[in-house]
Coordinates of C-alpha atoms in Angstrom, one line a residue:
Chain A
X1 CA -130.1 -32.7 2.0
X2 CA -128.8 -30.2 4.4
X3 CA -128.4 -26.4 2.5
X4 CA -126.4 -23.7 3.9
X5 CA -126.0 -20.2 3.3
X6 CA -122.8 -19.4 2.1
X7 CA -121.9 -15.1 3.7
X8 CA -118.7 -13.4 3.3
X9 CA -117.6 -12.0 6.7
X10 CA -119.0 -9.1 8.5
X11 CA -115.4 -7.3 8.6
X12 CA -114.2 -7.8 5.5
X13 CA -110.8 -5.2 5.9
X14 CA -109.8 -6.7 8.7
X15 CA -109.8 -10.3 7.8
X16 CA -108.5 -9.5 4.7
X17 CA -105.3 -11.3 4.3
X18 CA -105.1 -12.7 7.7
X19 CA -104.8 -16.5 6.4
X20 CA -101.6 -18.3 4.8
X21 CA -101.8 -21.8 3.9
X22 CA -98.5 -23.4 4.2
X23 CA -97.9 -26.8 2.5
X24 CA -96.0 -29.2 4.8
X25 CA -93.3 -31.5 3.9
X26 CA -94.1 -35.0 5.4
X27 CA -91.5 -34.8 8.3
X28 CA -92.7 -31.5 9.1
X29 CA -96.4 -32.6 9.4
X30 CA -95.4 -35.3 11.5
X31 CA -94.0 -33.1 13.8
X32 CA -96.6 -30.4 14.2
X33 CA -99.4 -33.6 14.5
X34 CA -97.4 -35.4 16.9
X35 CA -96.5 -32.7 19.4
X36 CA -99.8 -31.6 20.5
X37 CA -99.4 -31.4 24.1
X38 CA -95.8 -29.5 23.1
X39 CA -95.9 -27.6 19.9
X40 CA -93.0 -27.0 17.9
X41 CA -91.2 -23.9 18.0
X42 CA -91.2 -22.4 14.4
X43 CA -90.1 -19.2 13.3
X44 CA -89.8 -17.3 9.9
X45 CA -86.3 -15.8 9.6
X46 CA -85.3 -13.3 7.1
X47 CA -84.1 -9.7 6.2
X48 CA -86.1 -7.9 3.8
X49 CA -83.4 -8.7 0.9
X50 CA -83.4 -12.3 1.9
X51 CA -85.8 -14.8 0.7
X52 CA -87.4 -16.1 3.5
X53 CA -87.1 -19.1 5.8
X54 CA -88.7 -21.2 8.2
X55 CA -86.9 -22.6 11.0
X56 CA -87.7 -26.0 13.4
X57 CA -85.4 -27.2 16.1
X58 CA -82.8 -28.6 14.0
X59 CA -84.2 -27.8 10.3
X60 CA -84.1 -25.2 7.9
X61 CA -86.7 -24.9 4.7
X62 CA -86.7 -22.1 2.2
X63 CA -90.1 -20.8 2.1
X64 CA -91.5 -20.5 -2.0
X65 CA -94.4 -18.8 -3.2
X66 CA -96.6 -20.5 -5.3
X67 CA -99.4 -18.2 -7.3
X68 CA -102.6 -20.2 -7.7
X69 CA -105.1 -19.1 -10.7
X70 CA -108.0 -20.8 -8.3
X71 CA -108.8 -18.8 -5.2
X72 CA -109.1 -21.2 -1.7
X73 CA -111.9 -19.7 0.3
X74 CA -111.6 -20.2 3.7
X75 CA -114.7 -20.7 5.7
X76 CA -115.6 -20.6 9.2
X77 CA -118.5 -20.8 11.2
X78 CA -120.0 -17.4 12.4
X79 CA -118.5 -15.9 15.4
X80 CA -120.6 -15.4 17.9
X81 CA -123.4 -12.4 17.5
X82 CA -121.9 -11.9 13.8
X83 CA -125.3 -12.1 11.9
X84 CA -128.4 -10.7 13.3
X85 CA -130.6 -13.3 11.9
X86 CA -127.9 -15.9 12.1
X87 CA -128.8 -19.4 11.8
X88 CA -126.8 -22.8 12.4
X89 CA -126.7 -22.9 8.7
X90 CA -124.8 -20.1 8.3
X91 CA -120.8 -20.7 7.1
X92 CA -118.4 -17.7 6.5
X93 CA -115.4 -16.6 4.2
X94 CA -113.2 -14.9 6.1
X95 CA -110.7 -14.5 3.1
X96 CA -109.9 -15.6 -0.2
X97 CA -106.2 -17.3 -0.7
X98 CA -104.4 -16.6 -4.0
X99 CA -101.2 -18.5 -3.1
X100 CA -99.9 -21.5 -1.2
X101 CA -96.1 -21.3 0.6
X102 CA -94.5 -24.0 -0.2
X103 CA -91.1 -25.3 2.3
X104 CA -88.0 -26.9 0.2
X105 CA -85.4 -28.1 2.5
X106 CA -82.0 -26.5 2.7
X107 CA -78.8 -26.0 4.1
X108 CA -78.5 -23.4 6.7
X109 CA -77.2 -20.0 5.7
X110 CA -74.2 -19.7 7.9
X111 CA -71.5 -17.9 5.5
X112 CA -72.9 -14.4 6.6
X113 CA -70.8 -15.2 10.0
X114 CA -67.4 -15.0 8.8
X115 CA -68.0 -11.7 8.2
X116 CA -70.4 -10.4 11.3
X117 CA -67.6 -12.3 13.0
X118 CA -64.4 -10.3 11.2
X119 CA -62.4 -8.1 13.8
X120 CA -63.8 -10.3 17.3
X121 CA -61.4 -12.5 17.5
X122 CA -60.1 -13.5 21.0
X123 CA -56.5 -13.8 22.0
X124 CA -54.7 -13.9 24.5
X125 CA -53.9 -10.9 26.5
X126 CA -56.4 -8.9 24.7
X127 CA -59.1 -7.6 27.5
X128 CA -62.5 -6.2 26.7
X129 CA -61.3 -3.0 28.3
X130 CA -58.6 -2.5 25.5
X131 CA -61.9 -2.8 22.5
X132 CA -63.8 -0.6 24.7
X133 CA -60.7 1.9 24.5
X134 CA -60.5 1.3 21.0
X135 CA -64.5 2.2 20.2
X136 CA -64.5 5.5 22.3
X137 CA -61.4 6.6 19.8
X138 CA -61.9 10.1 18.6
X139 CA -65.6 10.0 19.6
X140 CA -66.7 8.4 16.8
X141 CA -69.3 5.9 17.0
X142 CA -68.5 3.1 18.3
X143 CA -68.2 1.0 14.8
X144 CA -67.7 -2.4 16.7
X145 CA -71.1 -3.6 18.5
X146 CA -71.3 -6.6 20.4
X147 CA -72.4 -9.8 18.6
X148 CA -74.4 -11.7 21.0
X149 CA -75.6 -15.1 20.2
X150 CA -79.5 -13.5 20.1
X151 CA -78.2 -11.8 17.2
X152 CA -76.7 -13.9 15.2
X153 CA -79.8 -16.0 15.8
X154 CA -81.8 -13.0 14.6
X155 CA -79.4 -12.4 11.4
X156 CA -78.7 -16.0 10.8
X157 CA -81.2 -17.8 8.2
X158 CA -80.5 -21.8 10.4
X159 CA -82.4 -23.2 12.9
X160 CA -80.7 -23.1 16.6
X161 CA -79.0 -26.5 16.3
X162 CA -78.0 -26.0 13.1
X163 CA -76.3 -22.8 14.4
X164 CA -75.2 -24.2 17.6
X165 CA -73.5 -26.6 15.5
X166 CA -71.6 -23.9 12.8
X167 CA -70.5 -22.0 16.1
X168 CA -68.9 -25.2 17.3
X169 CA -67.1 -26.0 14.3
X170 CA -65.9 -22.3 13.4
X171 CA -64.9 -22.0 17.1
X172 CA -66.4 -19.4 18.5
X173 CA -66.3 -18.4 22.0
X174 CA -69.5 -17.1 24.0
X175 CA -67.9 -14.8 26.2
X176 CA -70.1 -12.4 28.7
X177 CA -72.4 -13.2 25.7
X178 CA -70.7 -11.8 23.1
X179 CA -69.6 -14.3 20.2
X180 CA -66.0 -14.2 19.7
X181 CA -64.1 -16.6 17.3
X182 CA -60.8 -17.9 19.7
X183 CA -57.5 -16.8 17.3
X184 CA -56.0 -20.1 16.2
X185 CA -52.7 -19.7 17.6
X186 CA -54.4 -19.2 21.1
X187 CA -56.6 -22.0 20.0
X188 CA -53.1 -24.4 19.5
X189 CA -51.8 -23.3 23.1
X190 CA -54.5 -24.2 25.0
X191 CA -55.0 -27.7 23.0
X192 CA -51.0 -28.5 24.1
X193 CA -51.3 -27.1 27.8
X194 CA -54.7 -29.6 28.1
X195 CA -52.0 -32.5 26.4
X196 CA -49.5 -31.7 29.0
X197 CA -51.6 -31.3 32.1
X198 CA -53.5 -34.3 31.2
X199 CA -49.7 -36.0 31.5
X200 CA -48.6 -33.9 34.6
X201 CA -52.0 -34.4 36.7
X202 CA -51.8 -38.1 35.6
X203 CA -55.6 -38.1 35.1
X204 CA -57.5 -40.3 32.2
X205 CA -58.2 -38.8 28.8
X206 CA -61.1 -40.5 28.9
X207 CA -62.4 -39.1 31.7
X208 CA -60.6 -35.9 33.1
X209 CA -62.5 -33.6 36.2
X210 CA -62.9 -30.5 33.7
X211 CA -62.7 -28.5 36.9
X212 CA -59.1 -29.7 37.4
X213 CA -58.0 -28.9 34.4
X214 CA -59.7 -25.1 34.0
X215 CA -58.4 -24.2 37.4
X216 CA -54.9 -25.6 36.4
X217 CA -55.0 -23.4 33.1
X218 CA -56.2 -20.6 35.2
X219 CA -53.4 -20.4 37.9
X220 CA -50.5 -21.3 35.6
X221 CA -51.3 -19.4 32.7
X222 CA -54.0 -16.9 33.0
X223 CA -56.4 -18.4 30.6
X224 CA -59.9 -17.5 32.0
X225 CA -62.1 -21.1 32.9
X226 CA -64.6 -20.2 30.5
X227 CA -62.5 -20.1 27.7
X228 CA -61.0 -23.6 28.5
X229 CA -64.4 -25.1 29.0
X230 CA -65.4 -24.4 25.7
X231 CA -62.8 -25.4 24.0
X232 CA -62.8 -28.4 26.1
X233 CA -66.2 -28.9 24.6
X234 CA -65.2 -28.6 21.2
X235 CA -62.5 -31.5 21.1
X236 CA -64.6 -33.8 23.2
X237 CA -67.7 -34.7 25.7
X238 CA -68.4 -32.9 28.8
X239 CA -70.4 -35.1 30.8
X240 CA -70.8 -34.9 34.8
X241 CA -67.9 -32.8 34.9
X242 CA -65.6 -35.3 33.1
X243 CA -64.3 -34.5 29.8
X244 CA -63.9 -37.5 27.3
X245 CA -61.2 -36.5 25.0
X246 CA -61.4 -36.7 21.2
X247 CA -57.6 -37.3 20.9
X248 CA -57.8 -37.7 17.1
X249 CA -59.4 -34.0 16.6
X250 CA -57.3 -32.2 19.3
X251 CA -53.6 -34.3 17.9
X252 CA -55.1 -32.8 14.7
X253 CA -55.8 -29.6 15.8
X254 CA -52.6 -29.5 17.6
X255 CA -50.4 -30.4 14.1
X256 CA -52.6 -27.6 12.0
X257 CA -51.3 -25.6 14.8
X258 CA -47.6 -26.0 14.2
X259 CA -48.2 -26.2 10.8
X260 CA -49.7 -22.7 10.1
X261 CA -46.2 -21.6 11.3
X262 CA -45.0 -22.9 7.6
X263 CA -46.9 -20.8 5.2
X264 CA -44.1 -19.4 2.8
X265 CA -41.3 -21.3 4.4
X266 CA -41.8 -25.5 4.1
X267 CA -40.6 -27.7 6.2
X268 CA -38.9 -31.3 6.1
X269 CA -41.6 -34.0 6.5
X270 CA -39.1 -35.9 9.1
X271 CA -39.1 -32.4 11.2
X272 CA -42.6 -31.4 11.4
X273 CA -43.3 -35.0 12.5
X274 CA -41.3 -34.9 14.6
X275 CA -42.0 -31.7 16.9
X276 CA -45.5 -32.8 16.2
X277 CA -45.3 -36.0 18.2
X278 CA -42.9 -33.8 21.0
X279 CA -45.5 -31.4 21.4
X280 CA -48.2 -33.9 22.0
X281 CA -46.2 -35.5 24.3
X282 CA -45.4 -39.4 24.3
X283 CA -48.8 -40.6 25.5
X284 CA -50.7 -39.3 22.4
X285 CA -47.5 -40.0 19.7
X286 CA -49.5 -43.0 18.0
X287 CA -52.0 -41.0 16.5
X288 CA -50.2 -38.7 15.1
X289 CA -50.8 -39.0 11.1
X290 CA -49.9 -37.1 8.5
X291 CA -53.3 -38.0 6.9
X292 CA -55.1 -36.6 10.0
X293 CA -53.9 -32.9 8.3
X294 CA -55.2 -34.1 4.5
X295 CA -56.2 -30.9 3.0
X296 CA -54.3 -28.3 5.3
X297 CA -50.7 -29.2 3.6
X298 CA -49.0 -29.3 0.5
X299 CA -46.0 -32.0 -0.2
X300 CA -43.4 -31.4 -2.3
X301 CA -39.9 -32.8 -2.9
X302 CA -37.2 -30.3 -1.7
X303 CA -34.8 -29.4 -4.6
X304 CA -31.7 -28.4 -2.6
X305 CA -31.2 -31.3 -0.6
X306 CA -29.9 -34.5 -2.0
X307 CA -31.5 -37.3 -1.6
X308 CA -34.6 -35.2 -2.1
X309 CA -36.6 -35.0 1.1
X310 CA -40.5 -33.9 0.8
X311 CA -41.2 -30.6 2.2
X312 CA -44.2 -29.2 3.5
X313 CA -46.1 -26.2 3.3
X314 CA -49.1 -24.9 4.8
X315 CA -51.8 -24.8 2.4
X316 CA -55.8 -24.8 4.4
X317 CA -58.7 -25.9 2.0
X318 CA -60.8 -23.6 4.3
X319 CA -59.0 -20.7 2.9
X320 CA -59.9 -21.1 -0.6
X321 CA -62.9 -19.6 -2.3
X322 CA -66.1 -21.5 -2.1
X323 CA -67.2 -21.5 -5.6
X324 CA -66.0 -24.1 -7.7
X325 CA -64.5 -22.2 -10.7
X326 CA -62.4 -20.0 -8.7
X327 CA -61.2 -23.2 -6.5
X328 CA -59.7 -24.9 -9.6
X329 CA -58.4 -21.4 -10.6
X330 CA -56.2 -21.2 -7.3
X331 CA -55.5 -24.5 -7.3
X332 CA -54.1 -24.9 -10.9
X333 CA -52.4 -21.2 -9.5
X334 CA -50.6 -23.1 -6.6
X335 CA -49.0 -26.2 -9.0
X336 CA -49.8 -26.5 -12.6
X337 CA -50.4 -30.2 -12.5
X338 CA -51.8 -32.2 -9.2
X339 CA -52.0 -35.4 -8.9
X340 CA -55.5 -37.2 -8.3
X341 CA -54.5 -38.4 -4.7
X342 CA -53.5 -35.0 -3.9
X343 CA -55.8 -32.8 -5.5
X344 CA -58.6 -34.8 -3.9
X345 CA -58.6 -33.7 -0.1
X346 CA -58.9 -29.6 -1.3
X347 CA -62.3 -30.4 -3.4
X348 CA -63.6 -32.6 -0.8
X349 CA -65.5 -29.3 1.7
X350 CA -67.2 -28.5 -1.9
X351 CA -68.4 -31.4 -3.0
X352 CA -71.4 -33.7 -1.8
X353 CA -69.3 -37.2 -2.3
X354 CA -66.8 -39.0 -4.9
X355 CA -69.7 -38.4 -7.8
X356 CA -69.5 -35.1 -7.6
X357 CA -66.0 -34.9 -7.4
X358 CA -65.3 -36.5 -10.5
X359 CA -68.0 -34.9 -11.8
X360 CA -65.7 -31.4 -10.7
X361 CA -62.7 -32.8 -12.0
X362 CA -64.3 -33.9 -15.5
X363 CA -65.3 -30.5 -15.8
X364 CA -62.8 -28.3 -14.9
X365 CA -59.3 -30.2 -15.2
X366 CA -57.5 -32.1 -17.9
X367 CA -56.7 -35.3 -16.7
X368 CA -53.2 -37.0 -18.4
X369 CA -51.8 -40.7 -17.9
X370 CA -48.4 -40.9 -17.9
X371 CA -45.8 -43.4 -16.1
X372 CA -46.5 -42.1 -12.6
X373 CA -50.4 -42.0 -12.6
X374 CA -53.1 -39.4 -13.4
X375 CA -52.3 -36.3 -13.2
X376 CA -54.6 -33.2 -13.8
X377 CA -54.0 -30.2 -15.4
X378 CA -56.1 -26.8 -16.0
X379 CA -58.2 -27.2 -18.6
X380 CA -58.9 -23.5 -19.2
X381 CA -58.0 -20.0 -17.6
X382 CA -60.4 -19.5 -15.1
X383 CA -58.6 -16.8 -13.2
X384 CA -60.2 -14.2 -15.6
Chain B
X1 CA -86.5 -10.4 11.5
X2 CA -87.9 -13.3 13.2
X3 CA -91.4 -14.0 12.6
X4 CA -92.4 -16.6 15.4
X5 CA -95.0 -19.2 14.2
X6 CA -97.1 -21.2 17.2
X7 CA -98.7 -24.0 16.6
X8 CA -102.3 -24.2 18.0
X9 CA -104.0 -26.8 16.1
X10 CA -105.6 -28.2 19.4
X11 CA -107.4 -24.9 20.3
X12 CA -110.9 -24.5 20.2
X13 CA -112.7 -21.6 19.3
X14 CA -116.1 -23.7 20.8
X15 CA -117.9 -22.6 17.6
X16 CA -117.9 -26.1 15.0
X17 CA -119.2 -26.1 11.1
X18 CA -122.0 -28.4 10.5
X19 CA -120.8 -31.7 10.4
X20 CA -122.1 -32.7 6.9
X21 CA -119.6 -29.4 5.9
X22 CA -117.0 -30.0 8.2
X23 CA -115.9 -33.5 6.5
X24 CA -114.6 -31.5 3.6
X25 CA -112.1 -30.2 5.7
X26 CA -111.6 -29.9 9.8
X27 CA -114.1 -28.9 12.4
X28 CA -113.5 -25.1 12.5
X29 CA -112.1 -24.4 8.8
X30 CA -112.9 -25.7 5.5
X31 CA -111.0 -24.8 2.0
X32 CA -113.0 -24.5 -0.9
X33 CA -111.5 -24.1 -4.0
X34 CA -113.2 -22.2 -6.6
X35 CA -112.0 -21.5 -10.2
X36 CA -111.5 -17.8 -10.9
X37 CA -112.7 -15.4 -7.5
X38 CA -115.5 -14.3 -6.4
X39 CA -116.6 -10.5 -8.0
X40 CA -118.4 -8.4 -6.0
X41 CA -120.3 -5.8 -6.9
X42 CA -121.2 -3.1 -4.3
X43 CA -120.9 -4.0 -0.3
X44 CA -119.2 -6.8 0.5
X45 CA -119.5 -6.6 4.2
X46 CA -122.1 -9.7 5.6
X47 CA -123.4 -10.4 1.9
X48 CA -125.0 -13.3 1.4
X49 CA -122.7 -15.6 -1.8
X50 CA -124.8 -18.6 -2.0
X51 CA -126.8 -22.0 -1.0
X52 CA -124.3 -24.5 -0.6
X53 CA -125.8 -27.6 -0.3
X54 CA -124.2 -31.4 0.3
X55 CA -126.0 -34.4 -1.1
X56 CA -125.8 -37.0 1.3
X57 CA -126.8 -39.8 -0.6
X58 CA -123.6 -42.0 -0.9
X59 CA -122.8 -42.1 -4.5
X60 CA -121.9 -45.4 -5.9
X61 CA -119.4 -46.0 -8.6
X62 CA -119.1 -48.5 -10.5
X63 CA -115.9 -49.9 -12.3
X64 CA -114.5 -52.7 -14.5
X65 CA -111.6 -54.9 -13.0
X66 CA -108.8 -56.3 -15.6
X67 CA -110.4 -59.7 -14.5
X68 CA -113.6 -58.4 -16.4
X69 CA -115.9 -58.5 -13.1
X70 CA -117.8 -55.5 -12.6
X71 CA -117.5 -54.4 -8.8
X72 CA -119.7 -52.0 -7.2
X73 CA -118.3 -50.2 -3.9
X74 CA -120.0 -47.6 -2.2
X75 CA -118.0 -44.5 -1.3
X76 CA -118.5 -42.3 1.9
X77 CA -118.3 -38.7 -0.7
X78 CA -120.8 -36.9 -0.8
X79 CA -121.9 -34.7 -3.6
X80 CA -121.4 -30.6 -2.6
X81 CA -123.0 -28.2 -5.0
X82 CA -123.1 -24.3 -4.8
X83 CA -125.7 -22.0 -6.0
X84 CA -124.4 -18.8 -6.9
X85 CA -127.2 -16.6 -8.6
X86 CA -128.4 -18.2 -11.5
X87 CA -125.4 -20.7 -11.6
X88 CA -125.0 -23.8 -10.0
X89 CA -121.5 -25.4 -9.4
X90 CA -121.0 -28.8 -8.4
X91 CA -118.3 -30.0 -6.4
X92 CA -116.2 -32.5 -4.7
X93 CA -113.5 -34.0 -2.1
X94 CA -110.4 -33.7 -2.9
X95 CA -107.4 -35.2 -1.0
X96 CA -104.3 -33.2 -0.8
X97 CA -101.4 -34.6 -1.9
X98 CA -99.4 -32.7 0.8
X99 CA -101.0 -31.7 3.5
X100 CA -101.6 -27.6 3.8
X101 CA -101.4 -26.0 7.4
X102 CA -103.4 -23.1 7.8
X103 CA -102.0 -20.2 9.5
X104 CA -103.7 -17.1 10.8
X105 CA -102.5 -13.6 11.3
X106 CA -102.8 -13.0 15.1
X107 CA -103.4 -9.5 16.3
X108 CA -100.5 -8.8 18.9
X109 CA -102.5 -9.0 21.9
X110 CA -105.0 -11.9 21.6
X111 CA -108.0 -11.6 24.2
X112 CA -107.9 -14.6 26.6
X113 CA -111.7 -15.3 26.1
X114 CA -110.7 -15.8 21.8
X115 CA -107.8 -18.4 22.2
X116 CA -108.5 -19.4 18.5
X117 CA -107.7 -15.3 17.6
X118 CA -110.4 -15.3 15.0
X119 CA -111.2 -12.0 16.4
X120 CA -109.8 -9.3 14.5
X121 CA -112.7 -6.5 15.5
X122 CA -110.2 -5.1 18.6
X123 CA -108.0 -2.5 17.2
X124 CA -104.6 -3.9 16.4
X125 CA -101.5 -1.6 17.3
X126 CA -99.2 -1.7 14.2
X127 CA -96.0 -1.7 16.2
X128 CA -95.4 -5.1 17.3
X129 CA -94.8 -7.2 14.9
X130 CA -97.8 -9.7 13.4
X131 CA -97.2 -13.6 14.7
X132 CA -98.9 -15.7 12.8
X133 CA -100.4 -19.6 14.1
X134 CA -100.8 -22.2 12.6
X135 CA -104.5 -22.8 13.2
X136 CA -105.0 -26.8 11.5
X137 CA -103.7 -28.6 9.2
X138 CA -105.8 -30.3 6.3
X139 CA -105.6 -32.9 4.3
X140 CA -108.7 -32.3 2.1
X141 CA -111.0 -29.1 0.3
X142 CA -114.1 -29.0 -1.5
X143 CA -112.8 -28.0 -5.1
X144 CA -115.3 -27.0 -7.5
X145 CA -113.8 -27.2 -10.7
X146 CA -116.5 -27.7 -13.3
X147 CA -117.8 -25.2 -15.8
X148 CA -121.2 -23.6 -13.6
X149 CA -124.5 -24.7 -15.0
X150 CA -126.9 -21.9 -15.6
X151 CA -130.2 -22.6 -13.5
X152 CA -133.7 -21.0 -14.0
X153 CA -135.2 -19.9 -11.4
X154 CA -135.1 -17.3 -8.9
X155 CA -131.6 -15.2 -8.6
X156 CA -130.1 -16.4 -4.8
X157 CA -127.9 -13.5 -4.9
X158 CA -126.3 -10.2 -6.8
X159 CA -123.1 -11.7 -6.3
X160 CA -121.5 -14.0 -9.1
X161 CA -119.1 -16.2 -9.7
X162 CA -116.7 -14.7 -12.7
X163 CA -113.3 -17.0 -14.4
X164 CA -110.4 -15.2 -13.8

């Protein structure tokens, strides 16, 4: 029966505290075990006001603090000339654990951008020179700071792919490394020169020499080759130099475009169609869809015009609040009754699928049968 | 703030536990769970807790099957125990139902002849900040969880083991 002799360590203070024990979600512990030869990159991200995270590759898990009543001892072996009269028998605690960090899963934090973003916008015609200008004003200190993409990786509580991804799909420009959200109207220009030159150069949309098209841009119309390369990015594949075209996303695109132009004033169904399909040009016509722009628009029969003609009005789900109260709020705002088909593509960016949904609807509309269908009405005020 | 986390389960410090010990737990670290914490009175600097001893006579447990046969299997556990003064706490293995990773605070400059960064005797600066590794991962600790058993006999040490 082999004894040993149990010694706490010989530098108490400093070891002190030095050991965490983390408890690993099955997929996480697969991918620390597996890797051995190339270990995972993790990292713990988080201001002091923020509960913390911890990152992988592609992952983010909120890190929770559980207190234990028991304390984990950890033991080691004795380093080595610890113990004068050390034996092989001896076994050390280096610390005494009190809690165990647990990892949850989660959704990356990414809604801190919009606002680290606010003011960077890029446009056309609008030089870096002109915000330097603007910063020296008055001598005061320069209030706008460049927001590279190593800070918002520092700032932002999501892993890098997750926040590769949020960049991508808020469209943000990396420009002489600063991050700079591309203003939509720019956005729409360059989306309908790409169309026509795709026409005019007679190349493939499924595979068009990027450097053609960047170079074309350039010449004709001043828009720097970096900027068209990433947006080329965004509403495709860049493979080899070839860009495969996503022609649903950039017709779409395109038609929010000429759309936003129709905020306060609406316009005729027939029209907007048709300078939709002119301005992406006769070879992309067929995919044009008005259900392509399903929770951008509002429909509504003109009252003027007889026989009634439906008009449409811009109306972006993006732009309405998050929270789910204040959503119905604005909604029940904008029209006093909805119908289910068309209430349905403005709750769809807040809720998970159809369940929750309904579950949405149940709980903050009325919903009334009648001739025509469903229709749902506010159930309360919840603009208070 | 970014803390960055390395993994370094595959370095080797060179120095191993016993390997009647180490089966509760990896190689180079072993969890033991104790109810309450340890109370020390006086130094705590190199003093000596307590014999820990593990049996190593397989125990063999015994259990009656639904079809009313009696079967016998031998497990490969073995029986820790830990005197602490004049108490005596008896242990076992327990399998974690997730596994823990255990990570170490690493001063900012680990020596190159320490890759493991057990060494915390160097003087740290406080300005950079801490990174931490994860040093293994277990999937076991030796949890004593019973009531100690007062033993006569000669006192093993001044330290003892108090419920929190």
């Amino acid at each position: 029966m082999p004894d040993f002799s149990l010694k706490f360590t010989q530098t108490p203070t400093t070891d002190a505290g030095t050991f965490k024990l983390l408890e690993l979600p099955a997929d996480l512990c697969k991918l620390i075990e597996s890797s051995l030869d190339t270990p995972p990159s993790l990292v713990i991200k988080g201001d002091s006001n923020e509960h913390a995270v911890l990152c992988t590759a592609d992952k983010t898990y909120t890190v929770r603090s559980v207190v234990l009543s028991n304390s984990i001892l950890t033991v080691t072996p004795p380093r080595a000339g610890e113990f004068e009269h050390g034996s092989s028998d001896d076994l050390v605690i280096r610390d005494q654990i009190h809690e165990v960090l647990e990892l949850v899963p989660c959704l990356p934090k990414l809604d801190k951008l919009g606002g680290l973003l606010r003011g960077r916008e890029y446009d056309e015609g609008r030089d870096d020179e002109e915000d330097m200008d603007e910063d020296m004003d008055d001598g005061r200190p320069t209030k706008r700071r460049k927001l590279t993409y190593e800070d918002a990786r520092a700032m932002l509580q999501a892993s890098d792919v997750e926040l590769e991804n949020g960049l991508k799909t808020r469209r943000v420009l990396t420009l002489r490394g600063e991050l700079r959200p591309i203003a939509p109207s720019h956005l729409t220009t360059i989306l309908e020169l790409l169309l026509n030159y795709l026409v005019s150069l007679s190349l493939s949309h499924e595979a068009a020499p990027i450097e053609d098209l960047a170079a074309a841009l350039e010449e004709d119309h001043e828009i720097r080759r970096e900027v068209s390369r990433q947006v080329m990015a965004w509403f495709g594949e860049t493979k080899g130099g070839l860009w495969t075209m996503d022609t649903s996303a950039t017709v779409r695109e395109v038609g929010i475009g000429i759309m936003r132009a129709y905020k306060n004033d609406p316009i005729a169904e027939d029209e907007f169609l048709k300078k939709w399909r002119a301005t992406v040009g006769d070879k992309f016509e067929s995919v044009v869809d008005l259900n392509l722009l399903s929770g951008n628009y509002l429909s509504s029969p003109s009252q003027f015009i007889e026989p009634p003609v439906p008009l449409l009005t811009y109306f972006p789900a993006s732009a309405l609040p998050v929270d789910p109260a204040q959503r119905f709020g604005d909604l029940f705002l904008t029209r006093p009754r909805w119908k289910a088909e068309d209430i349905a593509p403005f709750l769809t960016d807040i809720a998970f699928d159809h369940k929750e949904r309904d579950r949405l609807l149940l709980k903050f509309a009325r919903a009334v049968t009648d001739s025509e269908g469903v229709w749902y009405t506010a159930r309360a005020k919840y603009n208070s | 703030m970014i803390i960055p986390v390395e993994v370094a389960i595959n370095e080797r410090s060179g120095r191993k536990l016993p390997p009647s010990f180490a089966q509760f737990g990896t190689d180079e670290i072993v969890l033991v769970d104790l109810q309450g914490v340890l109370d020390v009175e006086g130094e705590m600097k190199g003093q000596f807790v307590g014999k820990l001893s593990v049996d190593d006579e397989t125990v063999s447990m015994t259990f009656a099957s639904r079809t009313r046969r009696t079967t016998t299997y031998r497990a490969e556990q073995k029986k820790p125990s830990l005197l602490i003064g004049h108490h005596l706490l008896e242990g076992k293995l327990v399998n974690l139902p997730k596994p823990l990773a255990i990570m170490h605070r690493v001063p900012p400059e680990p020596t190159e002849d320490d890759p493991s960064g057990l060494d915390d005797d160097s003087p740290t600066s406080t300005s950079a900040p801490p990174t931490w590794k994860i040093v293994a991962v277990v999937k076991r600790k030796m949890v004593f969880a019973k009531r100690p058993m007062p033993m006569v006999g000669k006192p093993s040490s001044t330290v003892t083991s108090g419920k929190s």
